[in-house]
CSV table of C-alpha atoms in Angstrom, one decimal:
chain,number,residue,atom,x,y,z
Q,1,UNK,CA,64.4,-34.3,-25.2
Q,2,UNK,CA,62.4,-37.3,-24.0
Q,3,UNK,CA,58.9,-36.6,-22.8
Q,4,UNK,CA,56.9,-38.6,-20.3
Q,5,UNK,CA,54.5,-40.8,-22.0
Q,6,UNK,CA,50.9,-41.8,-21.2
Q,7,UNK,CA,48.8,-44.5,-22.7
Q,8,UNK,CA,45.3,-43.2,-23.1
Q,9,UNK,CA,42.6,-45.2,-21.2
Q,10,UNK,CA,40.3,-47.4,-23.1
Q,11,UNK,CA,36.6,-46.4,-23.1
Q,12,UNK,CA,34.6,-47.6,-20.1
Q,13,UNK,CA,32.0,-50.2,-21.1
Q,14,UNK,CA,28.4,-49.4,-20.1
Q,15,UNK,CA,27.7,-50.1,-16.4
Q,16,UNK,CA,25.2,-52.6,-15.2
Q,17,UNK,CA,22.3,-51.4,-13.1
Q,18,UNK,CA,24.0,-52.2,-9.8
Q,19,UNK,CA,27.5,-53.1,-8.6
Q,20,UNK,CA,28.7,-54.5,-5.3
Q,21,UNK,CA,31.6,-52.1,-5.2
Q,22,UNK,CA,31.3,-48.3,-5.4
Q,23,UNK,CA,31.2,-46.9,-8.9
Q,24,UNK,CA,32.0,-43.4,-7.6
Q,25,UNK,CA,34.4,-42.5,-4.8
Q,26,UNK,CA,34.1,-38.8,-3.9
Q,27,UNK,CA,36.9,-37.4,-1.7
Q,28,UNK,CA,36.1,-34.5,0.6
Q,29,UNK,CA,39.4,-33.0,1.7
Q,30,UNK,CA,39.2,-31.2,5.1
Q,31,UNK,CA,41.3,-29.2,7.5
Q,32,UNK,CA,39.8,-28.0,10.8
Q,33,UNK,CA,36.2,-28.2,9.5
Q,34,UNK,CA,34.4,-29.2,12.7
Q,35,UNK,CA,31.8,-26.5,12.1
Q,36,UNK,CA,30.6,-27.6,8.7
Q,37,UNK,CA,31.8,-31.2,8.3
Q,38,UNK,CA,28.8,-33.2,9.7
Q,39,UNK,CA,26.1,-31.0,8.3
Q,40,UNK,CA,27.5,-31.0,4.7
Q,41,UNK,CA,28.6,-34.6,4.6
Q,42,UNK,CA,25.1,-35.7,5.7
Q,43,UNK,CA,23.7,-33.4,3.0
Q,44,UNK,CA,26.0,-34.8,0.3
Q,45,UNK,CA,25.2,-38.4,1.4
Q,46,UNK,CA,21.4,-37.8,1.3
Q,47,UNK,CA,21.7,-36.2,-2.2
Q,48,UNK,CA,23.7,-39.2,-3.5
Q,49,UNK,CA,21.3,-41.7,-1.9
Q,50,UNK,CA,18.4,-40.0,-3.7
Q,51,UNK,CA,19.8,-39.2,-7.1
Q,52,UNK,CA,22.8,-41.3,-7.9
Q,53,UNK,CA,21.8,-44.6,-9.6
Q,54,UNK,CA,25.0,-46.6,-8.6
Q,55,UNK,CA,26.8,-47.5,-5.4
Q,56,UNK,CA,29.0,-44.7,-4.2
Q,57,UNK,CA,31.5,-43.9,-1.4
Q,58,UNK,CA,32.3,-40.6,0.3
Q,59,UNK,CA,35.9,-40.5,1.6
Q,60,UNK,CA,36.6,-37.7,4.2
Q,61,UNK,CA,40.3,-37.0,3.8
Q,62,UNK,CA,41.5,-35.2,6.9
Q,63,UNK,CA,44.8,-33.6,6.4
Q,64,UNK,CA,46.3,-32.9,9.8
Q,65,UNK,CA,43.3,-31.2,11.4
Q,66,UNK,CA,44.0,-30.0,15.0
Q,67,UNK,CA,40.3,-29.6,16.1
Q,68,UNK,CA,37.6,-32.2,16.5
Q,69,UNK,CA,37.4,-32.9,12.7
Q,70,UNK,CA,38.9,-36.4,13.0
Q,71,UNK,CA,36.4,-37.4,15.7
Q,72,UNK,CA,33.4,-36.1,13.7
Q,73,UNK,CA,34.7,-37.9,10.5
Q,74,UNK,CA,35.1,-41.2,12.4
Q,75,UNK,CA,31.6,-40.9,13.9
Q,76,UNK,CA,30.1,-40.2,10.4
Q,77,UNK,CA,32.0,-43.3,9.0
Q,78,UNK,CA,30.5,-45.4,11.8
Q,79,UNK,CA,26.9,-44.2,11.2
Q,80,UNK,CA,26.7,-43.9,7.4
Q,81,UNK,CA,27.6,-47.1,5.5
Q,82,UNK,CA,28.8,-45.2,2.4
Q,83,UNK,CA,31.2,-42.9,4.3
Q,84,UNK,CA,34.8,-43.6,5.1
Q,85,UNK,CA,37.5,-41.5,6.5
Q,86,UNK,CA,41.3,-41.3,6.4
Q,87,UNK,CA,43.8,-39.1,8.2
Q,88,UNK,CA,47.0,-37.7,6.8
Q,89,UNK,CA,49.9,-36.4,9.0
Q,90,UNK,CA,50.6,-33.4,6.7
Q,91,UNK,CA,48.4,-30.6,5.3
Q,92,UNK,CA,47.7,-30.1,1.6
Q,93,UNK,CA,44.6,-30.6,-0.5
Q,94,UNK,CA,46.6,-32.2,-3.3
Q,95,UNK,CA,48.2,-34.6,-0.8
Q,96,UNK,CA,44.8,-35.6,0.5
Q,97,UNK,CA,43.4,-36.1,-3.0
Q,98,UNK,CA,46.4,-38.1,-4.1
Q,99,UNK,CA,46.1,-40.4,-1.1
Q,100,UNK,CA,42.3,-40.9,-1.4
Q,101,UNK,CA,42.4,-41.5,-5.1
Q,102,UNK,CA,45.4,-43.8,-5.0
Q,103,UNK,CA,43.8,-46.3,-2.6
Q,104,UNK,CA,40.3,-46.3,-4.3
Q,105,UNK,CA,39.3,-49.0,-6.8
Q,106,UNK,CA,36.1,-47.2,-8.0
Q,107,UNK,CA,35.9,-46.7,-11.8
Q,108,UNK,CA,35.5,-42.9,-11.2
Q,109,UNK,CA,37.1,-40.8,-8.4
Q,110,UNK,CA,36.5,-37.2,-7.7
Q,111,UNK,CA,36.3,-34.5,-5.1
Q,112,UNK,CA,34.3,-31.5,-3.9
Q,113,UNK,CA,35.0,-28.9,-1.3
Q,114,UNK,CA,33.4,-29.5,2.1
Q,115,UNK,CA,31.6,-26.1,2.0
Q,116,UNK,CA,29.4,-27.4,-0.9
Q,117,UNK,CA,29.7,-24.1,-2.6
Q,118,UNK,CA,29.0,-25.9,-5.9
Q,119,UNK,CA,25.3,-26.9,-6.4
Q,120,UNK,CA,25.0,-30.6,-6.0
Q,121,UNK,CA,22.6,-30.8,-9.0
Q,122,UNK,CA,25.7,-30.7,-11.2
Q,123,UNK,CA,27.1,-33.8,-9.7
Q,124,UNK,CA,25.4,-36.4,-11.9
Q,125,UNK,CA,26.2,-34.3,-15.1
Q,126,UNK,CA,29.8,-34.2,-13.9
Q,127,UNK,CA,30.1,-37.9,-13.5
Q,128,UNK,CA,27.9,-39.2,-16.4
Q,129,UNK,CA,30.4,-38.7,-19.3
Q,130,UNK,CA,33.1,-40.5,-17.3
Q,131,UNK,CA,30.9,-43.5,-16.6
Q,132,UNK,CA,29.9,-43.7,-20.3
Q,133,UNK,CA,33.5,-43.5,-21.5
Q,134,UNK,CA,32.8,-40.2,-23.3
Q,135,UNK,CA,35.5,-38.3,-21.3
Q,136,UNK,CA,38.5,-38.9,-19.1
Q,137,UNK,CA,38.2,-36.0,-16.7
Q,138,UNK,CA,35.3,-33.7,-15.9
Q,139,UNK,CA,35.4,-30.3,-14.2
Q,140,UNK,CA,32.9,-27.8,-12.9
Q,141,UNK,CA,33.3,-24.4,-14.3
Q,142,UNK,CA,32.1,-21.0,-13.0
Q,143,UNK,CA,33.3,-19.2,-16.1
Q,144,UNK,CA,31.3,-20.8,-18.9
Q,145,UNK,CA,27.9,-19.8,-20.3
Q,146,UNK,CA,25.2,-21.3,-18.1
Q,147,UNK,CA,27.1,-21.0,-14.8
Q,148,UNK,CA,25.5,-18.9,-12.1
Q,149,UNK,CA,27.9,-17.5,-9.6
Q,150,UNK,CA,27.5,-15.5,-6.4
Q,151,UNK,CA,30.8,-14.1,-5.0
Q,152,UNK,CA,32.5,-10.8,-4.2
Q,153,UNK,CA,34.4,-8.7,-6.8
Q,154,UNK,CA,37.9,-9.6,-5.3
Q,155,UNK,CA,37.5,-13.3,-5.8
Q,156,UNK,CA,35.8,-12.8,-9.2
Q,157,UNK,CA,38.8,-10.7,-10.4
Q,158,UNK,CA,41.3,-13.2,-9.0
Q,159,UNK,CA,39.6,-16.2,-10.5
Q,160,UNK,CA,39.3,-14.7,-14.0
Q,161,UNK,CA,42.8,-13.2,-13.9
Q,162,UNK,CA,44.2,-16.6,-12.9
Q,163,UNK,CA,42.5,-18.4,-15.8
Q,164,UNK,CA,43.6,-15.7,-18.3
Q,165,UNK,CA,47.1,-16.2,-17.0
Q,166,UNK,CA,46.8,-20.0,-17.6
Q,167,UNK,CA,45.6,-19.5,-21.1
Q,168,UNK,CA,48.3,-17.0,-21.9
Q,169,UNK,CA,51.3,-18.7,-20.3
Q,170,UNK,CA,50.4,-22.4,-20.7
Q,171,UNK,CA,48.0,-22.3,-23.7
Q,172,UNK,CA,45.3,-24.3,-21.9
Q,173,UNK,CA,41.9,-24.8,-23.3
Q,174,UNK,CA,39.8,-25.5,-20.1
Q,175,UNK,CA,38.0,-22.5,-18.6
Q,176,UNK,CA,38.2,-22.9,-14.8
Q,177,UNK,CA,41.1,-24.6,-13.1
Q,178,UNK,CA,40.2,-23.9,-9.5
Q,179,UNK,CA,36.6,-24.9,-9.0
Q,180,UNK,CA,36.6,-27.5,-6.2
Q,181,UNK,CA,34.4,-29.9,-8.2
Q,182,UNK,CA,36.2,-32.4,-10.3
Q,183,UNK,CA,36.1,-36.1,-11.3
Q,184,UNK,CA,38.5,-38.4,-13.2
Q,185,UNK,CA,38.4,-42.0,-14.4
Q,186,UNK,CA,40.6,-44.1,-12.2
Q,187,UNK,CA,42.6,-45.4,-15.1
Q,188,UNK,CA,43.5,-41.9,-16.1
Q,189,UNK,CA,44.2,-40.9,-12.5
Q,190,UNK,CA,46.6,-43.8,-12.1
Q,191,UNK,CA,48.7,-42.5,-15.1
Q,192,UNK,CA,48.4,-38.8,-14.2
Q,193,UNK,CA,49.2,-38.8,-10.5
Q,194,UNK,CA,52.9,-39.8,-10.8
Q,195,UNK,CA,53.4,-36.8,-13.1
Q,196,UNK,CA,51.8,-34.2,-10.8
Q,197,UNK,CA,54.3,-32.7,-8.4
Q,198,UNK,CA,52.2,-30.2,-6.4
Q,199,UNK,CA,50.6,-31.4,-3.1
Q,200,UNK,CA,48.6,-28.3,-2.2
Q,201,UNK,CA,46.3,-25.9,-4.0
Q,202,UNK,CA,48.0,-26.0,-7.4
Q,203,UNK,CA,47.5,-29.8,-7.6
Q,204,UNK,CA,44.3,-29.8,-9.7
Q,205,UNK,CA,45.6,-27.1,-12.0
Q,206,UNK,CA,48.7,-29.1,-12.7
Q,207,UNK,CA,46.6,-32.3,-13.1
Q,208,UNK,CA,44.5,-30.6,-15.8
Q,209,UNK,CA,47.5,-29.1,-17.6
Q,210,UNK,CA,49.2,-32.5,-17.8
Q,211,UNK,CA,46.0,-34.3,-18.8
Q,212,UNK,CA,45.3,-31.8,-21.6
Q,213,UNK,CA,48.8,-32.0,-22.9
Q,214,UNK,CA,48.5,-35.8,-22.9
Q,215,UNK,CA,45.4,-35.6,-25.1
Q,216,UNK,CA,42.9,-36.8,-22.5
Q,217,UNK,CA,39.3,-35.6,-23.0
Q,218,UNK,CA,38.2,-33.0,-20.4
Q,219,UNK,CA,34.4,-32.4,-20.0
Q,220,UNK,CA,33.2,-29.1,-18.6
Q,221,UNK,CA,30.0,-28.6,-16.6
Q,222,UNK,CA,28.6,-25.1,-15.9
Q,223,UNK,CA,27.7,-25.0,-12.2
Q,224,UNK,CA,25.8,-22.9,-9.7
Q,225,UNK,CA,28.3,-21.6,-7.2
Q,226,UNK,CA,27.9,-19.5,-4.1
Q,227,UNK,CA,31.0,-18.2,-2.3
Q,228,UNK,CA,31.6,-19.4,1.2
Q,229,UNK,CA,32.1,-16.3,3.4
Q,230,UNK,CA,33.8,-18.5,6.0
Q,231,UNK,CA,36.4,-19.9,3.6
Q,232,UNK,CA,39.7,-21.0,5.2
Q,233,UNK,CA,41.7,-20.3,2.0
Q,234,UNK,CA,44.5,-17.8,2.6
Q,235,UNK,CA,44.2,-15.8,-0.6
Q,236,UNK,CA,47.7,-14.2,-0.7
Q,237,UNK,CA,49.7,-17.3,0.1
Q,238,UNK,CA,47.5,-19.4,-2.3
Q,239,UNK,CA,48.0,-16.8,-5.1
Q,240,UNK,CA,51.7,-16.8,-4.7
Q,241,UNK,CA,51.9,-20.6,-4.6
Q,242,UNK,CA,49.8,-20.8,-7.8
Q,243,UNK,CA,52.1,-18.3,-9.5
Q,244,UNK,CA,55.1,-20.4,-8.6
Q,245,UNK,CA,53.3,-23.5,-9.9
Q,246,UNK,CA,52.5,-21.7,-13.2
Q,247,UNK,CA,56.1,-20.7,-13.6
Q,248,UNK,CA,57.4,-24.2,-12.8
Q,249,UNK,CA,55.0,-25.9,-15.3
Q,250,UNK,CA,55.7,-23.2,-17.9
Q,251,UNK,CA,59.4,-23.9,-17.7
Q,252,UNK,CA,58.8,-27.7,-17.9
Q,253,UNK,CA,56.7,-27.1,-21.0
Q,254,UNK,CA,59.4,-24.9,-22.6
Q,255,UNK,CA,62.0,-27.7,-21.9
Q,256,UNK,CA,59.7,-30.3,-23.5
Q,257,UNK,CA,59.4,-32.1,-20.1
Q,258,UNK,CA,55.6,-32.2,-20.1
Q,259,UNK,CA,53.7,-35.1,-21.8
Q,260,UNK,CA,52.5,-34.4,-25.3
Q,261,UNK,CA,50.0,-36.1,-27.5
Q,262,UNK,CA,50.7,-34.8,-31.0
Q,263,UNK,CA,47.6,-34.2,-33.1
Q,264,UNK,CA,47.5,-34.0,-36.9
Q,265,UNK,CA,48.8,-30.7,-38.0
Q,266,UNK,CA,46.4,-28.4,-39.9
Q,267,UNK,CA,47.2,-25.6,-42.3
Q,268,UNK,CA,48.2,-22.7,-40.0
Q,269,UNK,CA,45.6,-20.1,-41.2
Q,270,UNK,CA,45.7,-18.1,-37.8
Q,271,UNK,CA,49.5,-18.0,-37.9
Q,272,UNK,CA,49.4,-16.7,-41.5
Q,273,UNK,CA,46.9,-14.0,-40.6
Q,274,UNK,CA,49.0,-12.9,-37.6
Q,275,UNK,CA,52.2,-12.8,-39.8
Q,276,UNK,CA,50.3,-10.6,-42.4
Q,277,UNK,CA,48.8,-8.4,-39.7
Q,278,UNK,CA,52.3,-7.9,-38.1
Q,279,UNK,CA,53.8,-6.8,-41.4
Q,280,UNK,CA,50.9,-4.3,-42.1
Q,281,UNK,CA,51.1,-2.9,-38.6
Q,282,UNK,CA,54.9,-2.6,-38.8
Q,283,UNK,CA,54.6,-0.7,-42.1
Q,284,UNK,CA,52.0,1.7,-40.5
Q,285,UNK,CA,54.1,2.3,-37.4
Q,286,UNK,CA,57.5,2.5,-39.0
Q,287,UNK,CA,57.3,6.1,-40.2
Q,288,UNK,CA,56.7,7.3,-36.6
Q,289,UNK,CA,58.9,4.9,-34.6
Q,290,UNK,CA,62.3,3.2,-34.6
Q,291,UNK,CA,62.4,-0.2,-36.3
Q,292,UNK,CA,62.7,-2.2,-33.0
Q,293,UNK,CA,59.9,-0.2,-31.3
Q,294,UNK,CA,57.6,-0.6,-34.3
Q,295,UNK,CA,58.4,-4.3,-34.3
Q,296,UNK,CA,57.6,-4.8,-30.6
Q,297,UNK,CA,54.4,-2.7,-30.8
Q,298,UNK,CA,53.0,-4.4,-33.8
Q,299,UNK,CA,53.7,-7.9,-32.4
Q,300,UNK,CA,52.1,-7.0,-29.1
Q,301,UNK,CA,49.0,-5.7,-30.8
Q,302,UNK,CA,48.7,-8.9,-32.8
Q,303,UNK,CA,49.2,-11.0,-29.7
Q,304,UNK,CA,46.5,-9.1,-27.8
Q,305,UNK,CA,44.0,-9.6,-30.6
Q,306,UNK,CA,44.9,-13.3,-31.1
Q,307,UNK,CA,44.7,-14.0,-27.4
Q,308,UNK,CA,41.3,-12.4,-27.2
Q,309,UNK,CA,39.9,-14.0,-30.3
Q,310,UNK,CA,41.6,-17.4,-30.2
Q,311,UNK,CA,42.5,-17.7,-26.6
Q,312,UNK,CA,45.4,-19.9,-27.4
Q,313,UNK,CA,48.6,-17.9,-28.3
Q,314,UNK,CA,51.0,-18.5,-25.4
Q,315,UNK,CA,53.6,-16.1,-24.2
Q,316,UNK,CA,56.5,-18.4,-25.3
Q,317,UNK,CA,55.2,-18.1,-28.9
Q,318,UNK,CA,55.2,-14.3,-28.6
Q,319,UNK,CA,58.7,-14.3,-27.1
Q,320,UNK,CA,59.9,-16.5,-30.0
Q,321,UNK,CA,58.5,-14.2,-32.6
Q,322,UNK,CA,60.0,-11.1,-30.9
Q,323,UNK,CA,63.4,-12.7,-30.7
Q,324,UNK,CA,63.4,-14.0,-34.3
Q,325,UNK,CA,62.0,-10.8,-35.9
Q,326,UNK,CA,64.2,-8.4,-33.8
Q,327,UNK,CA,67.2,-10.5,-34.7
Q,328,UNK,CA,66.5,-10.3,-38.4
Q,329,UNK,CA,66.1,-6.6,-38.3
Q,330,UNK,CA,69.3,-6.2,-36.3
Q,331,UNK,CA,71.2,-8.3,-38.8
Q,332,UNK,CA,69.7,-6.3,-41.7
Q,333,UNK,CA,70.7,-2.9,-40.1
Q,334,UNK,CA,74.2,-4.2,-39.4
Q,335,UNK,CA,74.7,-5.5,-43.0
Q,336,UNK,CA,72.9,-2.7,-44.8
Q,337,UNK,CA,72.8,0.5,-42.6
Q,338,UNK,CA,70.9,2.4,-45.3
Q,339,UNK,CA,68.2,-0.3,-45.8
Q,340,UNK,CA,64.7,1.2,-46.2
Q,341,UNK,CA,61.3,0.0,-45.0
Q,342,UNK,CA,60.8,-2.4,-47.9
Q,343,UNK,CA,64.0,-4.2,-47.0
Q,344,UNK,CA,62.9,-4.3,-43.4
Q,345,UNK,CA,59.5,-5.8,-44.4
Q,346,UNK,CA,61.3,-8.4,-46.5
Q,347,UNK,CA,63.5,-9.3,-43.6
Q,348,UNK,CA,60.5,-9.7,-41.3
Q,349,UNK,CA,58.7,-11.9,-43.8
Q,350,UNK,CA,61.8,-14.1,-44.3
Q,351,UNK,CA,62.2,-14.4,-40.5
Q,352,UNK,CA,58.7,-15.6,-40.0
Q,353,UNK,CA,58.8,-18.1,-42.9
Q,354,UNK,CA,60.5,-20.9,-40.9
Q,355,UNK,CA,58.0,-20.4,-38.1
Q,356,UNK,CA,55.2,-20.9,-40.6
Q,357,UNK,CA,56.8,-23.9,-42.4
Q,358,UNK,CA,57.3,-25.6,-39.0
Q,359,UNK,CA,53.5,-25.6,-38.6
Q,360,UNK,CA,52.6,-26.9,-42.0
Q,361,UNK,CA,51.2,-30.5,-42.2
Q,362,UNK,CA,54.2,-32.1,-44.0
Q,363,UNK,CA,54.8,-35.7,-43.4
Q,364,UNK,CA,52.9,-38.2,-41.3
Q,365,UNK,CA,51.9,-36.9,-37.9
Q,366,UNK,CA,53.1,-38.9,-34.9
Q,367,UNK,CA,51.1,-39.6,-31.7
Q,368,UNK,CA,53.0,-39.9,-28.5
Q,369,UNK,CA,51.7,-41.8,-25.5
Q,370,UNK,CA,52.7,-41.6,-21.9
Q,371,UNK,CA,53.3,-44.6,-19.6
Q,372,UNK,CA,53.6,-44.2,-15.9
């Protein structure tokens, strides 16, 4: 199946001391934020004026507010030379970010939530690797060592659970998909945005999944983060929308519809260890359990350990192993009803051999690129 292709952006050359045009364009998506908008935009503006060494722009992206948010945004744009605003007719954080980033010509675009839950001291470390050309995207993370987070147990459990789900179902490597504190080089954004379908809260998760699959470099910055008790996020509807997004992207990944930058294959030592552990556990469980039950339990145990240690064994890989090994055992029992445990172990080893051979570094690896 043909995959979308992306051409990786070339490194950004070092920037001069000053530019006439903004080097950073920060979007602030808002919906009915008349209470916090002015105070926090002025705080963000003052921080950038004091600490950011290049010209910048703050774009207030109002997505269909029904209160006085548009009037406040327009007044701020009139009073502060680095502030602009735009209004969208429909709601959706992803829709607002897509519109703001698509019209910007700044070398780096980004966004942060209007509540400024993320400490602004992390803003320059977030943007610096993009300006230097070291990375293509940068994200704030509340789940990495060095982050300091203040929030209630319900949000903590939801956040960690969601990111475990992403690692399990989509085999992602980044640690925090939902922190409202991200930046991306404009060249990368131009290639990624047409491939991202979601226009609401799942937008930045999908952006990261597509970027990582395409081989773009993602830089993570541990942040200080304090939960906003007046958050407007509807948790239940957001969780359900995120789960639908994960399922959609997971199916696209299984069909080969996501972009892929193939890296040189390495000898699959973890896969060999898992295959050996599966056989040993099966042999230990078989005397007390039926062959299919012993197979499922041993594979699940291996998957849990691999997921905990490696953090990269996706559910589709587990499903493939379950299907292949259970099928081999069923064929063996049909052909040789009296086959013993040794024959079962041999059948399991033979069933996993093609999976291991497929991961060996035979031939010259190919690198795919994605063009919009």
